[in-house]
PDB file of C-alpha atoms in Angstrom:
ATOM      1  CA  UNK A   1      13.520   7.893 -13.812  1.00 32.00           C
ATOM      2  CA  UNK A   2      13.199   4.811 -15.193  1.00 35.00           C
ATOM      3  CA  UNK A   3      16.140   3.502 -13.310  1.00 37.00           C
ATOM      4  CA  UNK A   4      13.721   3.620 -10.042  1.00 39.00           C
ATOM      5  CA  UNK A   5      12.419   0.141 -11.101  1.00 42.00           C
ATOM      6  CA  UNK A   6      13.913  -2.690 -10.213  1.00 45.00           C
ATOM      7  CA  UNK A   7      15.114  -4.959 -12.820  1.00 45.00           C
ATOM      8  CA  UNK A   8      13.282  -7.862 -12.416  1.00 49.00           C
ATOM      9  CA  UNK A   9      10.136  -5.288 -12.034  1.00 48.00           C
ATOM     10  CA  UNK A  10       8.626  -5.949 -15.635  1.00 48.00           C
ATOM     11  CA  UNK A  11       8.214  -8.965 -17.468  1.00 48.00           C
ATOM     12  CA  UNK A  12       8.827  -9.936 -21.063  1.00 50.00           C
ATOM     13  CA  UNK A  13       5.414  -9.791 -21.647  1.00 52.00           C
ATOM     14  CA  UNK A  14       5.149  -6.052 -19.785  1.00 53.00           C
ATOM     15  CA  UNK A  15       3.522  -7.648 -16.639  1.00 56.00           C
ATOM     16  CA  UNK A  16       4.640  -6.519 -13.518  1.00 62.00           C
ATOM     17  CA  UNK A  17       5.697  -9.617 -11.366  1.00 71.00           C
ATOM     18  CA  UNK A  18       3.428  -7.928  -8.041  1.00 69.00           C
ATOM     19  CA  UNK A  19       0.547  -8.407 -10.441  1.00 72.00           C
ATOM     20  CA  UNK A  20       1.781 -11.805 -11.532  1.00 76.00           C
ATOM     21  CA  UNK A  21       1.453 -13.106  -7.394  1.00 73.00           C
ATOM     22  CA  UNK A  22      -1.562 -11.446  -6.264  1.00 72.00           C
ATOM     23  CA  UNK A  23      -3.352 -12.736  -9.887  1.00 76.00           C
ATOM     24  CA  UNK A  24      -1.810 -16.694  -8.949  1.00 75.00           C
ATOM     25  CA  UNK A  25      -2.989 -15.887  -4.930  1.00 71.00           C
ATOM     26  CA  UNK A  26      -6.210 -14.481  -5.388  1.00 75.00           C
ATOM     27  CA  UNK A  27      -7.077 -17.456  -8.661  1.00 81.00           C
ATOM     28  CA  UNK A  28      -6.249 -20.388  -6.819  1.00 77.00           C
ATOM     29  CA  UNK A  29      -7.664 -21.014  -3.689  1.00 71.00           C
ATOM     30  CA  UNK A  30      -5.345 -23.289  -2.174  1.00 72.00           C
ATOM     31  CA  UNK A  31      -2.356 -21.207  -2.296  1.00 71.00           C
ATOM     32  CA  UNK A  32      -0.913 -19.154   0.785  1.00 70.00           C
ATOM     33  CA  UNK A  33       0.561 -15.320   0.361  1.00 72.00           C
ATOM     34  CA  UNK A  34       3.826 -15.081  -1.229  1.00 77.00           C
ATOM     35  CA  UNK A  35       6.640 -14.422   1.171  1.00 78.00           C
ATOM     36  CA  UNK A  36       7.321 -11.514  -0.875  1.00 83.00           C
ATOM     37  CA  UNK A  37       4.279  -9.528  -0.490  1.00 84.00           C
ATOM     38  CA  UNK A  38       4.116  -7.428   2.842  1.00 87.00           C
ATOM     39  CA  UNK A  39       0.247  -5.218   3.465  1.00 87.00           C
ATOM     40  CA  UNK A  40       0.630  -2.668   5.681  1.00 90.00           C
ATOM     41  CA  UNK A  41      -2.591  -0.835   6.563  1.00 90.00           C
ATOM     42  CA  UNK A  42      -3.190   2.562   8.318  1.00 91.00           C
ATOM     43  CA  UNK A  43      -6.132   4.996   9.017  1.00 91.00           C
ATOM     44  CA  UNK A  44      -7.273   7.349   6.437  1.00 92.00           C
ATOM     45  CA  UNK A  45      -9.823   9.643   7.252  1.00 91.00           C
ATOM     46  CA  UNK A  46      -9.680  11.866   4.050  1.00 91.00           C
ATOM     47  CA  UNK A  47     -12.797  11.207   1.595  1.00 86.00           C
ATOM     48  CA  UNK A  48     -10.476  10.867  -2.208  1.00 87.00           C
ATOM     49  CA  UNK A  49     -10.667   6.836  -2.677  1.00 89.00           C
ATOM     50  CA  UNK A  50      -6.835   6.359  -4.338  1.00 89.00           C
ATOM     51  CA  UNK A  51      -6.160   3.437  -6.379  1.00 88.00           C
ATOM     52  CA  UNK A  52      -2.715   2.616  -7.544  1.00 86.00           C
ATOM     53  CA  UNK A  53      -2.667  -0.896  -9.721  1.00 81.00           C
ATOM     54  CA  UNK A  54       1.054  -0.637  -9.501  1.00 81.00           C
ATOM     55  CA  UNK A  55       3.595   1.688  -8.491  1.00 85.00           C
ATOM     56  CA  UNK A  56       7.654   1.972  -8.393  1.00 87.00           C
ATOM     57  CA  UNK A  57       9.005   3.781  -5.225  1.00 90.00           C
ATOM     58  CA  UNK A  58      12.515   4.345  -4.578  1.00 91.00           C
ATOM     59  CA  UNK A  59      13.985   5.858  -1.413  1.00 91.00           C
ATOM     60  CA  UNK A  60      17.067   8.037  -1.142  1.00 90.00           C
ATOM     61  CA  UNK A  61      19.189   7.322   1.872  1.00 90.00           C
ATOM     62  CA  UNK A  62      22.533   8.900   2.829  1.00 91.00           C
ATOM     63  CA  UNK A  63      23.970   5.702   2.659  1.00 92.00           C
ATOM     64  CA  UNK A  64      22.104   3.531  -0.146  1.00 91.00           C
ATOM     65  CA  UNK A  65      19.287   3.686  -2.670  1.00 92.00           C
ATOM     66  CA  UNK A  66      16.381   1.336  -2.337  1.00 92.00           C
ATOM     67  CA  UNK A  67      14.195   0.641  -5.005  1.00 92.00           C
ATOM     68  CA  UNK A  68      10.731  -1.836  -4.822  1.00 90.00           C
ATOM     69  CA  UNK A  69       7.271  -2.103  -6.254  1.00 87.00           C
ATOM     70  CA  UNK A  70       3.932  -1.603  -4.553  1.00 88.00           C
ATOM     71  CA  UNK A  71       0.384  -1.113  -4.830  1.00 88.00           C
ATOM     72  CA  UNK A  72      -1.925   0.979  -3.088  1.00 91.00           C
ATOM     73  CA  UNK A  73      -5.607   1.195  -1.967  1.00 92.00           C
ATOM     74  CA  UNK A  74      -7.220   4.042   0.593  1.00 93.00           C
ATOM     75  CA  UNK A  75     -11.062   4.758   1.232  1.00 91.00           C
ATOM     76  CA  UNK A  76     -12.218   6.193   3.877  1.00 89.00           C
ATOM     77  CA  UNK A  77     -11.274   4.821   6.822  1.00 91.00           C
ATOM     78  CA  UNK A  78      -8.358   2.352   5.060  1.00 90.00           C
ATOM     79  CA  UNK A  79      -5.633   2.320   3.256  1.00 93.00           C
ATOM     80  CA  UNK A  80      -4.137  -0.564   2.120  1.00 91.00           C
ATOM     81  CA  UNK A  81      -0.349  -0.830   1.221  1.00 91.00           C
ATOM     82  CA  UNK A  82       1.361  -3.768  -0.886  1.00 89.00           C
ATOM     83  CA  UNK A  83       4.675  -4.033  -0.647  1.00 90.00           C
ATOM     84  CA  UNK A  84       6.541  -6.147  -3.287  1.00 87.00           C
ATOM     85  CA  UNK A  85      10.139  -7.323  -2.413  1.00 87.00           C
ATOM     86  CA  UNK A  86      10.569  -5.158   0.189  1.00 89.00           C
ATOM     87  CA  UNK A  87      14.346  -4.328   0.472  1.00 90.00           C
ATOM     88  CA  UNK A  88      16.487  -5.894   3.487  1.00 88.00           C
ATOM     89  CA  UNK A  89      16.874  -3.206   6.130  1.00 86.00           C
ATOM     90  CA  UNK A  90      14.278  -0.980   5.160  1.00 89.00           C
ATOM     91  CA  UNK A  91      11.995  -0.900   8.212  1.00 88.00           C
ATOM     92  CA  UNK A  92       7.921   0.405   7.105  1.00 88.00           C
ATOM     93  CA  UNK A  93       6.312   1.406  10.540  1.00 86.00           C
ATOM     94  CA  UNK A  94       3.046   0.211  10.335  1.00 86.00           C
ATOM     95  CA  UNK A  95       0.911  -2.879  11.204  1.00 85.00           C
ATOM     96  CA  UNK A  96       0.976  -5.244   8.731  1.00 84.00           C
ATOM     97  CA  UNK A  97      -2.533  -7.851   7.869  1.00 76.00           C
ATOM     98  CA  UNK A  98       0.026 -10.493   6.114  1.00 61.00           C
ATOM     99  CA  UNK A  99       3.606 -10.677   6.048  1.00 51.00           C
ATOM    100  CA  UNK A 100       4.523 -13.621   3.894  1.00 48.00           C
ATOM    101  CA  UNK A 101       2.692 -16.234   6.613  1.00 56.00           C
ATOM    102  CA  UNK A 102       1.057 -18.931   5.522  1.00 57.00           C
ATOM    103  CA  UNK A 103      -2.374 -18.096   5.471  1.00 59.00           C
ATOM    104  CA  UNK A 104      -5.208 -19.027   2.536  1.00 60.00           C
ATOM    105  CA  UNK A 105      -7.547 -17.195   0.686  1.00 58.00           C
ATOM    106  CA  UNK A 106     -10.201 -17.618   3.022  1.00 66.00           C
ATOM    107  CA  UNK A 107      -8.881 -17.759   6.114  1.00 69.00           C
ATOM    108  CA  UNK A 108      -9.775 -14.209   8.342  1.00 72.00           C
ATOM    109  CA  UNK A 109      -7.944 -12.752  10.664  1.00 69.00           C
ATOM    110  CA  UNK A 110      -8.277  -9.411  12.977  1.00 74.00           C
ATOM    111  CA  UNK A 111      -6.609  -6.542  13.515  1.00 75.00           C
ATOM    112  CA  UNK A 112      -6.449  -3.061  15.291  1.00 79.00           C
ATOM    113  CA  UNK A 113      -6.867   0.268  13.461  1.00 80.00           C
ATOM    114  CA  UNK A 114      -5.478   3.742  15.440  1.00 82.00           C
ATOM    115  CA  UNK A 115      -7.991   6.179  15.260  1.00 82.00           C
ATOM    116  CA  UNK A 116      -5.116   8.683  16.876  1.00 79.00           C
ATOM    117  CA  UNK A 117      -2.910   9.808  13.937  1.00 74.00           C
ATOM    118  CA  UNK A 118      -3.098   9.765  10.627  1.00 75.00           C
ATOM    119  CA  UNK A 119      -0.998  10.040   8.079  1.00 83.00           C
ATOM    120  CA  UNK A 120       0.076  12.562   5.231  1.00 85.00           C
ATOM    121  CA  UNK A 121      -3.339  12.105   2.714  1.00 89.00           C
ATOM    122  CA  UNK A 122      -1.085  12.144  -0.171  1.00 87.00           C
ATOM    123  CA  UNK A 123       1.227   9.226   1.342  1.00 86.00           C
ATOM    124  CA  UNK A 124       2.910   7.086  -0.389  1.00 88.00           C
ATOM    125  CA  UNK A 125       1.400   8.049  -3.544  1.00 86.00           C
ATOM    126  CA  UNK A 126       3.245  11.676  -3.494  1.00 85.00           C
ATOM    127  CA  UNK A 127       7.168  11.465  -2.769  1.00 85.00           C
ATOM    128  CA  UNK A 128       8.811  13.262  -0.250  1.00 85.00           C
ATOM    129  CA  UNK A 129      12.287  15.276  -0.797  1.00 88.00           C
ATOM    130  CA  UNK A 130      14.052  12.173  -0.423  1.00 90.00           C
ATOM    131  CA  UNK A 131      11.488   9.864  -2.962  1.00 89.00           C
ATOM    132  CA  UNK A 132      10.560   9.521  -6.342  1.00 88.00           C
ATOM    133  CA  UNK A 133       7.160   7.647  -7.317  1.00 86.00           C
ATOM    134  CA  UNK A 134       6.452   5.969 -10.660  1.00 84.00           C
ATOM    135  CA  UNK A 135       2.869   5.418 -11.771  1.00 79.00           C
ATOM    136  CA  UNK A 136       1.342   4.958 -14.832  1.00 69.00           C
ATOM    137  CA  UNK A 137      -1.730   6.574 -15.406  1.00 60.00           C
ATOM    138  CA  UNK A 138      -4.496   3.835 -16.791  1.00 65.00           C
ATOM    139  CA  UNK A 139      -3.239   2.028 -13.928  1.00 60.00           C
ATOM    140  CA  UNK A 140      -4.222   4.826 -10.975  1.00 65.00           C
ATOM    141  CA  UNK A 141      -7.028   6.690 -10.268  1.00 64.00           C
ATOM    142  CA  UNK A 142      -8.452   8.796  -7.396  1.00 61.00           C
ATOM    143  CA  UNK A 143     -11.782   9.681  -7.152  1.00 61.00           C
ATOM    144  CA  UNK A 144     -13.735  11.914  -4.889  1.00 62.00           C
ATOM    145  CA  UNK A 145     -17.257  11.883  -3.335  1.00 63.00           C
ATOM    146  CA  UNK A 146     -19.992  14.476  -4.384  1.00 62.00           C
ATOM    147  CA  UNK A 147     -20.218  15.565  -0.697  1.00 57.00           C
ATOM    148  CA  UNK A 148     -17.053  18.032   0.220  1.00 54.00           C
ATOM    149  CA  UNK A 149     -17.411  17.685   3.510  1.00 56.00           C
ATOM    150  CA  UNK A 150     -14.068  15.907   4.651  1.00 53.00           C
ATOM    151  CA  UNK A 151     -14.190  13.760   7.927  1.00 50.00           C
ATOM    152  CA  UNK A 152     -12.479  15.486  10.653  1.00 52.00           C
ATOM    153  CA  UNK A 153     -12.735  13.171  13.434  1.00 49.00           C
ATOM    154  CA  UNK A 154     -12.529   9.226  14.070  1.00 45.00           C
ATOM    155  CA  UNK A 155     -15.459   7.477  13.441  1.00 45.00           C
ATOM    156  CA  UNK A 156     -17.960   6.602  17.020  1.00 44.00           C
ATOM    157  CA  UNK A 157     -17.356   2.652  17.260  1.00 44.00           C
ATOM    158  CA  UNK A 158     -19.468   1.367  20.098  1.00 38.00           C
ATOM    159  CA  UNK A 159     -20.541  -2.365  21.169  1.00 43.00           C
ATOM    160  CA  UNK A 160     -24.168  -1.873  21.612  1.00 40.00           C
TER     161      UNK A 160
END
């Protein structure tokens, strides 16, 4: 399973190079988004919060096997997908915030959430037939709110 990972994944010093250009992104306030970073977001309407520091996904296709690192974060009514690397030809159909443009720290920027559909709760994090996922544990967590009471419907957003 290991094998999942790309090769340049880890570091010598067992950091994982995703972590490596968020940290130098996030640290220095002049810097833009690495090209190699792609955030796709979606709506989530389940209640778990999911946090996944780091994650190796690979993709079966009849064709080819595509292997890439990511990081996830969904609450209630986001998540939040990082895409390291992403492989050439593999198409992700969602919005994305940033796609490698040069944009700084502080700059904001809008964007449009679909309240229509939502995805699988358990996706990305849980692998489909075709998928295997690679987490390690101190690095993910999901936690769940006392209430059980999931949210059914799309939240009333008005003007007024």
């Amino acid at each position: 399973m290991l094998a999942a990972y790309p090769a340049e994944a880890v570091l010598d010093d067992g950091q994982f190079p995703i972590e490596e250009a968020i940290s130098s992104y996030v640290l220095n306030p002049s810097s833009s988004l690495p090209t190699d970073l792609n955030l796709y977001y979606w709506y989530y309407p389940y209640s778990p919060t999911v946090v996944a520091n780091t994650m190796g996904k690979m993709i079966l296709f009849p064709d080819r096997t595509v292997s890439f690192t990511t990081s996830l974060l969904k609450f209630t009514p986001f998540a939040f997908w990082l895409v390291f690397k992403k492989p050439e030809g593999l198409r992700i159909h969602f919005p994305t915030l940033a796609s490698g443009e040069n944009r700084g720290l502080d700059e904001e920027d809008g964007f449009i959430l679909d309240f229509e559909g939502a995805i699988h709760q358990h996706w990305p994090e849980m692998p489909r037939s075709n998928e295997a996922t690679l987490t390690s544990e101190p690095m993910t967590s999901i936690s769940i709110p006392k209430s059980k009471k999931p949210l059914r419907h799309a939240p009333k957003i008005s003007t007024t």
